[in-house]
Amino acid sequence: MSILSGRFLNIRTIFEQILPEQPCVLCGGMSRDGLWCNACDTDLPYLDVPHCPVCALPTPAGEVCGHCLVQAPVFSSTTAVFGYGFPLDKLIQGMKYGEQLALAHGFGKKLLQRIDKSNLPDYVIAMPLHPAKLRERGFNQSQLLAATVARELKLELLPNACRRVRDTPPQSALPWKERKKNVRNAFCCDKDLTGKRVALVDDVLTTGASLNALAAAVSIKGGIEISAWVVARTLPHSKSKGLKTLE
Ligand SMILES: [Zn+2]
Ligand SMILES: [Zn+2]
């Protein structure tokens, strides 16, 4: 008799037997909740306030923000799970530099829950790393995120359609004003995307300059209805630090 046919074992019991307890990456407490425990999950900065549908910047009633009205980015919508803040920043850093690759899978699942399943794209493309950076880091966290999302939604992931052709300084090292210039012509797409709807996946959207440059490269190859799927959206702390460089 297999374990599944046992009369007194429900699914939850089976899972509790199979899944070992593991320490939460945030508080260290043992649980079977996954990478981080349910208590820590409730403390994460989910983006639950009304926000601009184009760039995910909070707006009073969820309307398109002033920046997008004045100069709309090439991508037409953004899905973001979190605002980029403590303690999520620690997890993102862990995924990116600490090589806690399992986090990419966990974040991919979170992103999955927020994606509008009624309007799915034809292709999924991850924010590419320059080959030199890829060699240095050994992996592309956005590619891992995109792979989880594409697999679960049964969408086609194009891992090699777009390339980063210039090894630019990290955007985070630059003042916001210079980020747009930094990534101009940084990307190149090799695949004909005529008439294809494309979702771009990245870990964090800050000024949107990188995503916009990638979206421009996709658009040049004929991609349409380009959307951004990101784990976290950097939010301004005050009006004076508003995201004026989203262009
Ligand atoms: Zn915890
Ligand atoms: Zn906006």
JSON list of C-alpha atoms and ligand atoms in Angstrom, two decimals:
[
{"chain": "A", "resi": 1, "resn": "MET", "atom": "CA", "xyz": [0.00, 0.00, 0.00]},
{"chain": "A", "resi": 2, "resn": "SER", "atom": "CA", "xyz": [1.46, 3.34, -1.00]},
{"chain": "A", "resi": 3, "resn": "ILE", "atom": "CA", "xyz": [1.73, 6.16, 1.49]},
{"chain": "A", "resi": 4, "resn": "LEU", "atom": "CA", "xyz": [-0.78, 8.16, -0.56]},
{"chain": "A", "resi": 5, "resn": "SER", "atom": "CA", "xyz": [-3.52, 5.61, -0.14]},
{"chain": "A", "resi": 6, "resn": "GLY", "atom": "CA", "xyz": [-3.22, 5.56, 3.63]},
{"chain": "A", "resi": 7, "resn": "ARG", "atom": "CA", "xyz": [-6.63, 6.47, 4.99]},
{"chain": "A", "resi": 8, "resn": "PHE", "atom": "CA", "xyz": [-5.46, 8.60, 7.82]},
{"chain": "A", "resi": 9, "resn": "LEU", "atom": "CA", "xyz": [-2.85, 10.67, 6.04]},
{"chain": "A", "resi": 10, "resn": "ASN", "atom": "CA", "xyz": [-4.10, 13.91, 4.62]},
{"chain": "A", "resi": 11, "resn": "ILE", "atom": "CA", "xyz": [-1.97, 16.01, 2.26]},
{"chain": "A", "resi": 12, "resn": "ARG", "atom": "CA", "xyz": [-0.80, 18.36, 4.97]},
{"chain": "A", "resi": 13, "resn": "THR", "atom": "CA", "xyz": [0.50, 15.50, 7.08]},
{"chain": "A", "resi": 14, "resn": "ILE", "atom": "CA", "xyz": [2.36, 14.13, 4.10]},
{"chain": "A", "resi": 15, "resn": "PHE", "atom": "CA", "xyz": [3.98, 17.48, 3.37]},
{"chain": "A", "resi": 16, "resn": "GLU", "atom": "CA", "xyz": [4.98, 17.90, 6.97]},
{"chain": "A", "resi": 17, "resn": "GLN", "atom": "CA", "xyz": [6.71, 14.56, 6.80]},
{"chain": "A", "resi": 18, "resn": "ILE", "atom": "CA", "xyz": [8.44, 15.33, 3.51]},
{"chain": "A", "resi": 19, "resn": "LEU", "atom": "CA", "xyz": [9.46, 18.96, 4.00]},
{"chain": "A", "resi": 20, "resn": "PRO", "atom": "CA", "xyz": [12.13, 19.46, 6.61]},
{"chain": "A", "resi": 21, "resn": "GLU", "atom": "CA", "xyz": [12.09, 22.48, 8.84]},
{"chain": "A", "resi": 22, "resn": "GLN", "atom": "CA", "xyz": [14.49, 25.13, 7.67]},
{"chain": "A", "resi": 23, "resn": "PRO", "atom": "CA", "xyz": [15.85, 28.31, 9.22]},
{"chain": "A", "resi": 24, "resn": "CYS", "atom": "CA", "xyz": [14.14, 31.48, 8.04]},
{"chain": "A", "resi": 25, "resn": "VAL", "atom": "CA", "xyz": [16.59, 33.60, 6.03]},
{"chain": "A", "resi": 26, "resn": "LEU", "atom": "CA", "xyz": [15.43, 36.69, 7.93]},
{"chain": "A", "resi": 27, "resn": "CYS", "atom": "CA", "xyz": [14.93, 35.71, 11.58]},
{"chain": "A", "resi": 28, "resn": "GLY", "atom": "CA", "xyz": [16.64, 32.34, 11.72]},
{"chain": "A", "resi": 29, "resn": "GLY", "atom": "CA", "xyz": [13.61, 30.70, 13.30]},
{"chain": "A", "resi": 30, "resn": "MET", "atom": "CA", "xyz": [12.85, 27.15, 12.19]},
{"chain": "A", "resi": 31, "resn": "SER", "atom": "CA", "xyz": [9.68, 26.58, 10.19]},
{"chain": "A", "resi": 32, "resn": "ARG", "atom": "CA", "xyz": [8.22, 24.71, 7.26]},
{"chain": "A", "resi": 33, "resn": "ASP", "atom": "CA", "xyz": [6.98, 27.96, 5.71]},
{"chain": "A", "resi": 34, "resn": "GLY", "atom": "CA", "xyz": [9.66, 28.12, 3.04]},
{"chain": "A", "resi": 35, "resn": "LEU", "atom": "CA", "xyz": [12.71, 30.35, 2.68]},
{"chain": "A", "resi": 36, "resn": "TRP", "atom": "CA", "xyz": [11.33, 32.90, 5.07]},
{"chain": "A", "resi": 37, "resn": "CYS", "atom": "CA", "xyz": [8.74, 32.28, 7.78]},
{"chain": "A", "resi": 38, "resn": "ASN", "atom": "CA", "xyz": [5.13, 33.49, 7.66]},
{"chain": "A", "resi": 39, "resn": "ALA", "atom": "CA", "xyz": [5.73, 35.96, 10.50]},
{"chain": "A", "resi": 40, "resn": "CYS", "atom": "CA", "xyz": [8.58, 37.61, 8.57]},
{"chain": "A", "resi": 41, "resn": "ASP", "atom": "CA", "xyz": [6.51, 37.52, 5.40]},
{"chain": "A", "resi": 42, "resn": "THR", "atom": "CA", "xyz": [3.90, 39.79, 6.97]},
{"chain": "A", "resi": 43, "resn": "ASP", "atom": "CA", "xyz": [6.66, 42.31, 7.70]},
{"chain": "A", "resi": 44, "resn": "LEU", "atom": "CA", "xyz": [7.80, 42.51, 4.08]},
{"chain": "A", "resi": 45, "resn": "PRO", "atom": "CA", "xyz": [6.98, 45.78, 2.29]},
{"chain": "A", "resi": 46, "resn": "TYR", "atom": "CA", "xyz": [4.37, 44.52, -0.16]},
{"chain": "A", "resi": 47, "resn": "LEU", "atom": "CA", "xyz": [3.37, 47.18, -2.66]},
{"chain": "A", "resi": 48, "resn": "ASP", "atom": "CA", "xyz": [-0.27, 47.34, -1.67]},
{"chain": "A", "resi": 49, "resn": "VAL", "atom": "CA", "xyz": [-0.92, 51.04, -2.13]},
{"chain": "A", "resi": 50, "resn": "PRO", "atom": "CA", "xyz": [-2.55, 52.41, -5.31]},
{"chain": "A", "resi": 51, "resn": "HIS", "atom": "CA", "xyz": [0.13, 53.00, -7.91]},
{"chain": "A", "resi": 52, "resn": "CYS", "atom": "CA", "xyz": [0.74, 54.10, -11.47]},
{"chain": "A", "resi": 53, "resn": "PRO", "atom": "CA", "xyz": [-0.07, 51.18, -13.79]},
{"chain": "A", "resi": 54, "resn": "VAL", "atom": "CA", "xyz": [2.81, 52.14, -16.07]},
{"chain": "A", "resi": 55, "resn": "CYS", "atom": "CA", "xyz": [5.74, 52.46, -13.65]},
{"chain": "A", "resi": 56, "resn": "ALA", "atom": "CA", "xyz": [4.29, 51.31, -10.27]},
{"chain": "A", "resi": 57, "resn": "LEU", "atom": "CA", "xyz": [5.04, 54.62, -8.55]},
{"chain": "A", "resi": 58, "resn": "PRO", "atom": "CA", "xyz": [2.40, 55.19, -5.84]},
{"chain": "A", "resi": 59, "resn": "THR", "atom": "CA", "xyz": [-0.33, 57.63, -6.90]},
{"chain": "A", "resi": 60, "resn": "PRO", "atom": "CA", "xyz": [-3.36, 58.71, -4.86]},
{"chain": "A", "resi": 61, "resn": "ALA", "atom": "CA", "xyz": [-5.98, 56.70, -6.76]},
{"chain": "A", "resi": 62, "resn": "GLY", "atom": "CA", "xyz": [-3.87, 54.40, -8.89]},
{"chain": "A", "resi": 63, "resn": "GLU", "atom": "CA", "xyz": [-3.85, 56.81, -11.82]},
{"chain": "A", "resi": 64, "resn": "VAL", "atom": "CA", "xyz": [-0.98, 57.24, -14.28]},
{"chain": "A", "resi": 65, "resn": "CYS", "atom": "CA", "xyz": [1.71, 59.34, -12.61]},
{"chain": "A", "resi": 66, "resn": "GLY", "atom": "CA", "xyz": [2.87, 62.74, -13.79]},
{"chain": "A", "resi": 67, "resn": "HIS", "atom": "CA", "xyz": [6.21, 61.44, -15.06]},
{"chain": "A", "resi": 68, "resn": "CYS", "atom": "CA", "xyz": [4.57, 58.82, -17.25]},
{"chain": "A", "resi": 69, "resn": "LEU", "atom": "CA", "xyz": [2.04, 61.36, -18.54]},
{"chain": "A", "resi": 70, "resn": "VAL", "atom": "CA", "xyz": [4.78, 63.77, -19.55]},
{"chain": "A", "resi": 71, "resn": "GLN", "atom": "CA", "xyz": [7.14, 61.21, -20.97]},
{"chain": "A", "resi": 72, "resn": "ALA", "atom": "CA", "xyz": [5.78, 57.69, -21.10]},
{"chain": "A", "resi": 73, "resn": "PRO", "atom": "CA", "xyz": [8.40, 54.93, -20.95]},
{"chain": "A", "resi": 74, "resn": "VAL", "atom": "CA", "xyz": [8.59, 52.40, -23.78]},
{"chain": "A", "resi": 75, "resn": "PHE", "atom": "CA", "xyz": [7.10, 49.72, -21.55]},
{"chain": "A", "resi": 76, "resn": "SER", "atom": "CA", "xyz": [3.38, 50.15, -20.99]},
{"chain": "A", "resi": 77, "resn": "SER", "atom": "CA", "xyz": [2.84, 48.49, -17.62]},
{"chain": "A", "resi": 78, "resn": "THR", "atom": "CA", "xyz": [4.71, 47.38, -14.53]},
{"chain": "A", "resi": 79, "resn": "THR", "atom": "CA", "xyz": [3.92, 44.57, -12.12]},
{"chain": "A", "resi": 80, "resn": "ALA", "atom": "CA", "xyz": [5.85, 44.90, -8.86]},
{"chain": "A", "resi": 81, "resn": "VAL", "atom": "CA", "xyz": [5.50, 42.77, -5.74]},
{"chain": "A", "resi": 82, "resn": "PHE", "atom": "CA", "xyz": [7.26, 44.93, -3.17]},
{"chain": "A", "resi": 83, "resn": "GLY", "atom": "CA", "xyz": [8.44, 48.41, -2.44]},
{"chain": "A", "resi": 84, "resn": "TYR", "atom": "CA", "xyz": [12.23, 48.25, -2.16]},
{"chain": "A", "resi": 85, "resn": "GLY", "atom": "CA", "xyz": [12.88, 48.65, 1.54]},
{"chain": "A", "resi": 86, "resn": "PHE", "atom": "CA", "xyz": [14.00, 46.89, 4.69]},
{"chain": "A", "resi": 87, "resn": "PRO", "atom": "CA", "xyz": [14.14, 43.95, 5.13]},
{"chain": "A", "resi": 88, "resn": "LEU", "atom": "CA", "xyz": [13.46, 43.08, 1.51]},
{"chain": "A", "resi": 89, "resn": "ASP", "atom": "CA", "xyz": [16.64, 44.86, 0.42]},
{"chain": "A", "resi": 90, "resn": "LYS", "atom": "CA", "xyz": [18.64, 42.33, 2.44]},
{"chain": "A", "resi": 91, "resn": "LEU", "atom": "CA", "xyz": [16.97, 39.47, 0.60]},
{"chain": "A", "resi": 92, "resn": "ILE", "atom": "CA", "xyz": [17.54, 41.05, -2.81]},
{"chain": "A", "resi": 93, "resn": "GLN", "atom": "CA", "xyz": [21.19, 41.64, -1.96]},
{"chain": "A", "resi": 94, "resn": "GLY", "atom": "CA", "xyz": [21.42, 38.03, -0.80]},
{"chain": "A", "resi": 95, "resn": "MET", "atom": "CA", "xyz": [20.03, 36.85, -4.11]},
{"chain": "A", "resi": 96, "resn": "LYS", "atom": "CA", "xyz": [22.27, 39.12, -6.13]},
{"chain": "A", "resi": 97, "resn": "TYR", "atom": "CA", "xyz": [25.59, 39.01, -4.35]},
{"chain": "A", "resi": 98, "resn": "GLY", "atom": "CA", "xyz": [25.31, 36.42, -1.60]},
{"chain": "A", "resi": 99, "resn": "GLU", "atom": "CA", "xyz": [24.50, 33.70, -4.08]},
{"chain": "A", "resi": 100, "resn": "GLN", "atom": "CA", "xyz": [21.40, 32.59, -2.21]},
{"chain": "A", "resi": 101, "resn": "LEU", "atom": "CA", "xyz": [19.97, 31.44, -5.48]},
{"chain": "A", "resi": 102, "resn": "ALA", "atom": "CA", "xyz": [16.95, 29.78, -3.91]},
{"chain": "A", "resi": 103, "resn": "LEU", "atom": "CA", "xyz": [15.67, 33.29, -3.20]},
{"chain": "A", "resi": 104, "resn": "ALA", "atom": "CA", "xyz": [15.23, 33.85, -6.94]},
{"chain": "A", "resi": 105, "resn": "HIS", "atom": "CA", "xyz": [12.81, 30.94, -7.01]},
{"chain": "A", "resi": 106, "resn": "GLY", "atom": "CA", "xyz": [10.96, 32.31, -3.96]},
{"chain": "A", "resi": 107, "resn": "PHE", "atom": "CA", "xyz": [10.68, 35.76, -5.50]},
{"chain": "A", "resi": 108, "resn": "GLY", "atom": "CA", "xyz": [9.64, 34.27, -8.83]},
{"chain": "A", "resi": 109, "resn": "LYS", "atom": "CA", "xyz": [6.71, 32.61, -7.07]},
{"chain": "A", "resi": 110, "resn": "LYS", "atom": "CA", "xyz": [5.71, 35.90, -5.45]},
{"chain": "A", "resi": 111, "resn": "LEU", "atom": "CA", "xyz": [5.85, 37.66, -8.80]},
{"chain": "A", "resi": 112, "resn": "LEU", "atom": "CA", "xyz": [3.72, 34.94, -10.27]},
{"chain": "A", "resi": 113, "resn": "GLN", "atom": "CA", "xyz": [0.91, 35.69, -7.84]},
{"chain": "A", "resi": 114, "resn": "ARG", "atom": "CA", "xyz": [0.76, 39.32, -9.01]},
{"chain": "A", "resi": 115, "resn": "ILE", "atom": "CA", "xyz": [0.90, 38.84, -12.75]},
{"chain": "A", "resi": 116, "resn": "ASP", "atom": "CA", "xyz": [-2.34, 39.40, -14.62]},
{"chain": "A", "resi": 117, "resn": "LYS", "atom": "CA", "xyz": [-3.03, 35.93, -16.02]},
{"chain": "A", "resi": 118, "resn": "SER", "atom": "CA", "xyz": [-5.73, 37.28, -18.35]},
{"chain": "A", "resi": 119, "resn": "ASN", "atom": "CA", "xyz": [-3.22, 39.22, -20.39]},
{"chain": "A", "resi": 120, "resn": "LEU", "atom": "CA", "xyz": [-0.08, 37.16, -20.77]},
{"chain": "A", "resi": 121, "resn": "PRO", "atom": "CA", "xyz": [2.72, 37.97, -23.22]},
{"chain": "A", "resi": 122, "resn": "ASP", "atom": "CA", "xyz": [4.11, 35.81, -26.02]},
{"chain": "A", "resi": 123, "resn": "TYR", "atom": "CA", "xyz": [7.65, 35.94, -24.69]},
{"chain": "A", "resi": 124, "resn": "VAL", "atom": "CA", "xyz": [9.51, 36.52, -21.44]},
{"chain": "A", "resi": 125, "resn": "ILE", "atom": "CA", "xyz": [12.93, 38.19, -21.55]},
{"chain": "A", "resi": 126, "resn": "ALA", "atom": "CA", "xyz": [15.18, 38.75, -18.52]},
{"chain": "A", "resi": 127, "resn": "MET", "atom": "CA", "xyz": [17.32, 41.82, -18.01]},
{"chain": "A", "resi": 128, "resn": "PRO", "atom": "CA", "xyz": [20.64, 40.67, -19.50]},
{"chain": "A", "resi": 129, "resn": "LEU", "atom": "CA", "xyz": [23.98, 40.99, -17.77]},
{"chain": "A", "resi": 130, "resn": "HIS", "atom": "CA", "xyz": [27.07, 41.89, -19.75]},
{"chain": "A", "resi": 131, "resn": "PRO", "atom": "CA", "xyz": [29.11, 38.71, -20.40]},
{"chain": "A", "resi": 132, "resn": "ALA", "atom": "CA", "xyz": [31.97, 40.09, -18.28]},
{"chain": "A", "resi": 133, "resn": "LYS", "atom": "CA", "xyz": [29.64, 40.59, -15.33]},
{"chain": "A", "resi": 134, "resn": "LEU", "atom": "CA", "xyz": [28.05, 37.21, -15.86]},
{"chain": "A", "resi": 135, "resn": "ARG", "atom": "CA", "xyz": [31.48, 35.57, -15.70]},
{"chain": "A", "resi": 136, "resn": "GLU", "atom": "CA", "xyz": [32.27, 37.47, -12.53]},
{"chain": "A", "resi": 137, "resn": "ARG", "atom": "CA", "xyz": [28.98, 36.70, -10.77]},
{"chain": "A", "resi": 138, "resn": "GLY", "atom": "CA", "xyz": [28.40, 33.28, -12.26]},
{"chain": "A", "resi": 139, "resn": "PHE", "atom": "CA", "xyz": [24.66, 33.72, -12.68]},
{"chain": "A", "resi": 140, "resn": "ASN", "atom": "CA", "xyz": [22.04, 36.24, -13.73]},
{"chain": "A", "resi": 141, "resn": "GLN", "atom": "CA", "xyz": [19.46, 36.64, -10.97]},
{"chain": "A", "resi": 142, "resn": "SER", "atom": "CA", "xyz": [16.92, 38.12, -13.39]},
{"chain": "A", "resi": 143, "resn": "GLN", "atom": "CA", "xyz": [17.27, 35.09, -15.65]},
{"chain": "A", "resi": 144, "resn": "LEU", "atom": "CA", "xyz": [16.54, 32.83, -12.66]},
{"chain": "A", "resi": 145, "resn": "LEU", "atom": "CA", "xyz": [13.47, 34.89, -11.77]},
{"chain": "A", "resi": 146, "resn": "ALA", "atom": "CA", "xyz": [12.28, 34.86, -15.37]},
{"chain": "A", "resi": 147, "resn": "ALA", "atom": "CA", "xyz": [12.80, 31.10, -15.65]},
{"chain": "A", "resi": 148, "resn": "THR", "atom": "CA", "xyz": [10.58, 30.44, -12.61]},
{"chain": "A", "resi": 149, "resn": "VAL", "atom": "CA", "xyz": [7.83, 32.73, -13.88]},
{"chain": "A", "resi": 150, "resn": "ALA", "atom": "CA", "xyz": [7.95, 31.47, -17.48]},
{"chain": "A", "resi": 151, "resn": "ARG", "atom": "CA", "xyz": [7.93, 27.82, -16.41]},
{"chain": "A", "resi": 152, "resn": "GLU", "atom": "CA", "xyz": [4.96, 28.24, -14.09]},
{"chain": "A", "resi": 153, "resn": "LEU", "atom": "CA", "xyz": [2.96, 30.23, -16.65]},
{"chain": "A", "resi": 154, "resn": "LYS", "atom": "CA", "xyz": [4.04, 27.98, -19.53]},
{"chain": "A", "resi": 155, "resn": "LEU", "atom": "CA", "xyz": [5.41, 30.96, -21.42]},
{"chain": "A", "resi": 156, "resn": "GLU", "atom": "CA", "xyz": [8.36, 30.95, -23.76]},
{"chain": "A", "resi": 157, "resn": "LEU", "atom": "CA", "xyz": [11.52, 32.34, -22.18]},
{"chain": "A", "resi": 158, "resn": "LEU", "atom": "CA", "xyz": [14.01, 33.82, -24.63]},
{"chain": "A", "resi": 159, "resn": "PRO", "atom": "CA", "xyz": [17.32, 33.56, -22.75]},
{"chain": "A", "resi": 160, "resn": "ASN", "atom": "CA", "xyz": [19.51, 34.73, -25.61]},
{"chain": "A", "resi": 161, "resn": "ALA", "atom": "CA", "xyz": [17.31, 37.11, -27.58]},
{"chain": "A", "resi": 162, "resn": "CYS", "atom": "CA", "xyz": [18.74, 40.26, -26.03]},
{"chain": "A", "resi": 163, "resn": "ARG", "atom": "CA", "xyz": [22.28, 41.10, -25.03]},
{"chain": "A", "resi": 164, "resn": "ARG", "atom": "CA", "xyz": [23.91, 43.81, -23.01]},
{"chain": "A", "resi": 165, "resn": "VAL", "atom": "CA", "xyz": [26.50, 45.08, -25.42]},
{"chain": "A", "resi": 166, "resn": "ARG", "atom": "CA", "xyz": [28.11, 47.70, -23.22]},
{"chain": "A", "resi": 167, "resn": "ASP", "atom": "CA", "xyz": [29.55, 46.88, -19.82]},
{"chain": "A", "resi": 168, "resn": "THR", "atom": "CA", "xyz": [28.25, 49.93, -18.03]},
{"chain": "A", "resi": 169, "resn": "PRO", "atom": "CA", "xyz": [28.96, 50.91, -14.43]},
{"chain": "A", "resi": 170, "resn": "PRO", "atom": "CA", "xyz": [26.23, 49.59, -12.10]},
{"chain": "A", "resi": 171, "resn": "GLN", "atom": "CA", "xyz": [23.25, 51.93, -12.11]},
{"chain": "A", "resi": 172, "resn": "SER", "atom": "CA", "xyz": [23.29, 51.93, -8.31]},
{"chain": "A", "resi": 173, "resn": "ALA", "atom": "CA", "xyz": [26.73, 53.55, -8.39]},
{"chain": "A", "resi": 174, "resn": "LEU", "atom": "CA", "xyz": [25.48, 56.55, -10.35]},
{"chain": "A", "resi": 175, "resn": "PRO", "atom": "CA", "xyz": [23.38, 59.59, -9.53]},
{"chain": "A", "resi": 176, "resn": "TRP", "atom": "CA", "xyz": [19.89, 59.14, -10.88]},
{"chain": "A", "resi": 177, "resn": "LYS", "atom": "CA", "xyz": [20.39, 61.90, -13.43]},
{"chain": "A", "resi": 178, "resn": "GLU", "atom": "CA", "xyz": [23.17, 59.97, -15.13]},
{"chain": "A", "resi": 179, "resn": "ARG", "atom": "CA", "xyz": [21.51, 56.58, -15.25]},
{"chain": "A", "resi": 180, "resn": "LYS", "atom": "CA", "xyz": [19.61, 57.17, -18.45]},
{"chain": "A", "resi": 181, "resn": "LYS", "atom": "CA", "xyz": [22.77, 58.21, -20.29]},
{"chain": "A", "resi": 182, "resn": "ASN", "atom": "CA", "xyz": [24.65, 55.26, -18.79]},
{"chain": "A", "resi": 183, "resn": "VAL", "atom": "CA", "xyz": [22.39, 52.63, -20.35]},
{"chain": "A", "resi": 184, "resn": "ARG", "atom": "CA", "xyz": [21.65, 54.31, -23.67]},
{"chain": "A", "resi": 185, "resn": "ASN", "atom": "CA", "xyz": [22.31, 51.80, -26.45]},
{"chain": "A", "resi": 186, "resn": "ALA", "atom": "CA", "xyz": [23.47, 49.30, -23.84]},
{"chain": "A", "resi": 187, "resn": "PHE", "atom": "CA", "xyz": [21.18, 46.57, -25.20]},
{"chain": "A", "resi": 188, "resn": "CYS", "atom": "CA", "xyz": [20.76, 44.83, -28.50]},
{"chain": "A", "resi": 189, "resn": "CYS", "atom": "CA", "xyz": [18.14, 42.29, -29.56]},
{"chain": "A", "resi": 190, "resn": "ASP", "atom": "CA", "xyz": [18.90, 39.67, -32.18]},
{"chain": "A", "resi": 191, "resn": "LYS", "atom": "CA", "xyz": [15.47, 38.13, -32.58]},
{"chain": "A", "resi": 192, "resn": "ASP", "atom": "CA", "xyz": [12.65, 39.36, -34.76]},
{"chain": "A", "resi": 193, "resn": "LEU", "atom": "CA", "xyz": [9.86, 40.18, -32.30]},
{"chain": "A", "resi": 194, "resn": "THR", "atom": "CA", "xyz": [7.39, 41.66, -34.79]},
{"chain": "A", "resi": 195, "resn": "GLY", "atom": "CA", "xyz": [3.92, 41.76, -33.29]},
{"chain": "A", "resi": 196, "resn": "LYS", "atom": "CA", "xyz": [4.97, 39.79, -30.24]},
{"chain": "A", "resi": 197, "resn": "ARG", "atom": "CA", "xyz": [3.97, 40.88, -26.73]},
{"chain": "A", "resi": 198, "resn": "VAL", "atom": "CA", "xyz": [6.96, 40.81, -24.43]},
{"chain": "A", "resi": 199, "resn": "ALA", "atom": "CA", "xyz": [7.39, 40.85, -20.65]},
{"chain": "A", "resi": 200, "resn": "LEU", "atom": "CA", "xyz": [10.75, 42.00, -19.29]},
{"chain": "A", "resi": 201, "resn": "VAL", "atom": "CA", "xyz": [11.87, 40.62, -15.93]},
{"chain": "A", "resi": 202, "resn": "ASP", "atom": "CA", "xyz": [14.21, 42.39, -13.53]},
{"chain": "A", "resi": 203, "resn": "ASP", "atom": "CA", "xyz": [14.81, 42.31, -9.80]},
{"chain": "A", "resi": 204, "resn": "VAL", "atom": "CA", "xyz": [14.48, 46.00, -8.90]},
{"chain": "A", "resi": 205, "resn": "LEU", "atom": "CA", "xyz": [13.05, 48.94, -10.82]},
{"chain": "A", "resi": 206, "resn": "THR", "atom": "CA", "xyz": [14.59, 52.18, -9.62]},
{"chain": "A", "resi": 207, "resn": "THR", "atom": "CA", "xyz": [14.61, 54.93, -12.20]},
{"chain": "A", "resi": 208, "resn": "GLY", "atom": "CA", "xyz": [13.44, 52.55, -14.91]},
{"chain": "A", "resi": 209, "resn": "ALA", "atom": "CA", "xyz": [16.32, 53.64, -17.15]},
{"chain": "A", "resi": 210, "resn": "SER", "atom": "CA", "xyz": [17.68, 50.10, -17.71]},
{"chain": "A", "resi": 211, "resn": "LEU", "atom": "CA", "xyz": [14.26, 48.58, -18.30]},
{"chain": "A", "resi": 212, "resn": "ASN", "atom": "CA", "xyz": [13.38, 51.39, -20.62]},
{"chain": "A", "resi": 213, "resn": "ALA", "atom": "CA", "xyz": [16.58, 50.95, -22.63]},
{"chain": "A", "resi": 214, "resn": "LEU", "atom": "CA", "xyz": [15.91, 47.21, -22.90]},
{"chain": "A", "resi": 215, "resn": "ALA", "atom": "CA", "xyz": [12.29, 47.89, -23.86]},
{"chain": "A", "resi": 216, "resn": "ALA", "atom": "CA", "xyz": [13.53, 50.25, -26.58]},
{"chain": "A", "resi": 217, "resn": "ALA", "atom": "CA", "xyz": [15.75, 47.48, -28.00]},
{"chain": "A", "resi": 218, "resn": "VAL", "atom": "CA", "xyz": [12.77, 45.08, -27.94]},
{"chain": "A", "resi": 219, "resn": "SER", "atom": "CA", "xyz": [10.56, 47.69, -29.58]},
{"chain": "A", "resi": 220, "resn": "ILE", "atom": "CA", "xyz": [13.08, 48.27, -32.37]},
{"chain": "A", "resi": 221, "resn": "LYS", "atom": "CA", "xyz": [12.74, 44.57, -33.21]},
{"chain": "A", "resi": 222, "resn": "GLY", "atom": "CA", "xyz": [8.96, 44.90, -33.41]},
{"chain": "A", "resi": 223, "resn": "GLY", "atom": "CA", "xyz": [7.93, 43.89, -29.87]},
{"chain": "A", "resi": 224, "resn": "ILE", "atom": "CA", "xyz": [4.60, 45.31, -28.71]},
{"chain": "A", "resi": 225, "resn": "GLU", "atom": "CA", "xyz": [2.73, 45.73, -25.41]},
{"chain": "A", "resi": 226, "resn": "ILE", "atom": "CA", "xyz": [6.01, 45.54, -23.51]},
{"chain": "A", "resi": 227, "resn": "SER", "atom": "CA", "xyz": [5.49, 45.04, -19.80]},
{"chain": "A", "resi": 228, "resn": "ALA", "atom": "CA", "xyz": [7.88, 45.08, -16.86]},
{"chain": "A", "resi": 229, "resn": "TRP", "atom": "CA", "xyz": [7.72, 42.36, -14.21]},
{"chain": "A", "resi": 230, "resn": "VAL", "atom": "CA", "xyz": [9.86, 43.24, -11.21]},
{"chain": "A", "resi": 231, "resn": "VAL", "atom": "CA", "xyz": [10.26, 41.97, -7.68]},
{"chain": "A", "resi": 232, "resn": "ALA", "atom": "CA", "xyz": [10.58, 45.42, -6.16]},
{"chain": "A", "resi": 233, "resn": "ARG", "atom": "CA", "xyz": [9.98, 49.05, -7.01]},
{"chain": "A", "resi": 234, "resn": "THR", "atom": "CA", "xyz": [12.19, 51.69, -5.40]},
{"chain": "A", "resi": 235, "resn": "LEU", "atom": "CA", "xyz": [9.91, 54.27, -3.87]},
{"chain": "A", "resi": 236, "resn": "PRO", "atom": "CA", "xyz": [10.77, 57.91, -3.27]},
{"chain": "A", "resi": 237, "resn": "HIS", "atom": "CA", "xyz": [11.06, 58.87, 0.38]},
{"chain": "A", "resi": 238, "resn": "SER", "atom": "CA", "xyz": [9.79, 62.34, -0.27]},
{"chain": "A", "resi": 239, "resn": "LYS", "atom": "CA", "xyz": [8.60, 64.49, -3.12]},
{"chain": "A", "resi": 240, "resn": "SER", "atom": "CA", "xyz": [11.96, 66.17, -3.40]},
{"chain": "A", "resi": 241, "resn": "LYS", "atom": "CA", "xyz": [13.52, 62.82, -4.21]},
{"chain": "A", "resi": 242, "resn": "GLY", "atom": "CA", "xyz": [10.82, 61.95, -6.76]},
{"chain": "A", "resi": 243, "resn": "LEU", "atom": "CA", "xyz": [11.60, 59.65, -9.62]},
{"chain": "A", "resi": 244, "resn": "LYS", "atom": "CA", "xyz": [12.21, 62.36, -12.14]},
{"chain": "A", "resi": 245, "resn": "THR", "atom": "CA", "xyz": [14.60, 60.31, -14.19]},
{"chain": "A", "resi": 246, "resn": "LEU", "atom": "CA", "xyz": [12.06, 57.75, -15.37]},
{"chain": "A", "resi": 247, "resn": "GLU", "atom": "CA", "xyz": [12.37, 58.63, -19.02]},
{"chain": "B", "resi": 1, "resn": "ZN", "atom": "ZN", "xyz": [11.39, 34.62, 10.02]},
{"chain": "B", "resi": 2, "resn": "ZN", "atom": "ZN", "xyz": [4.25, 56.20, -13.77]}
]
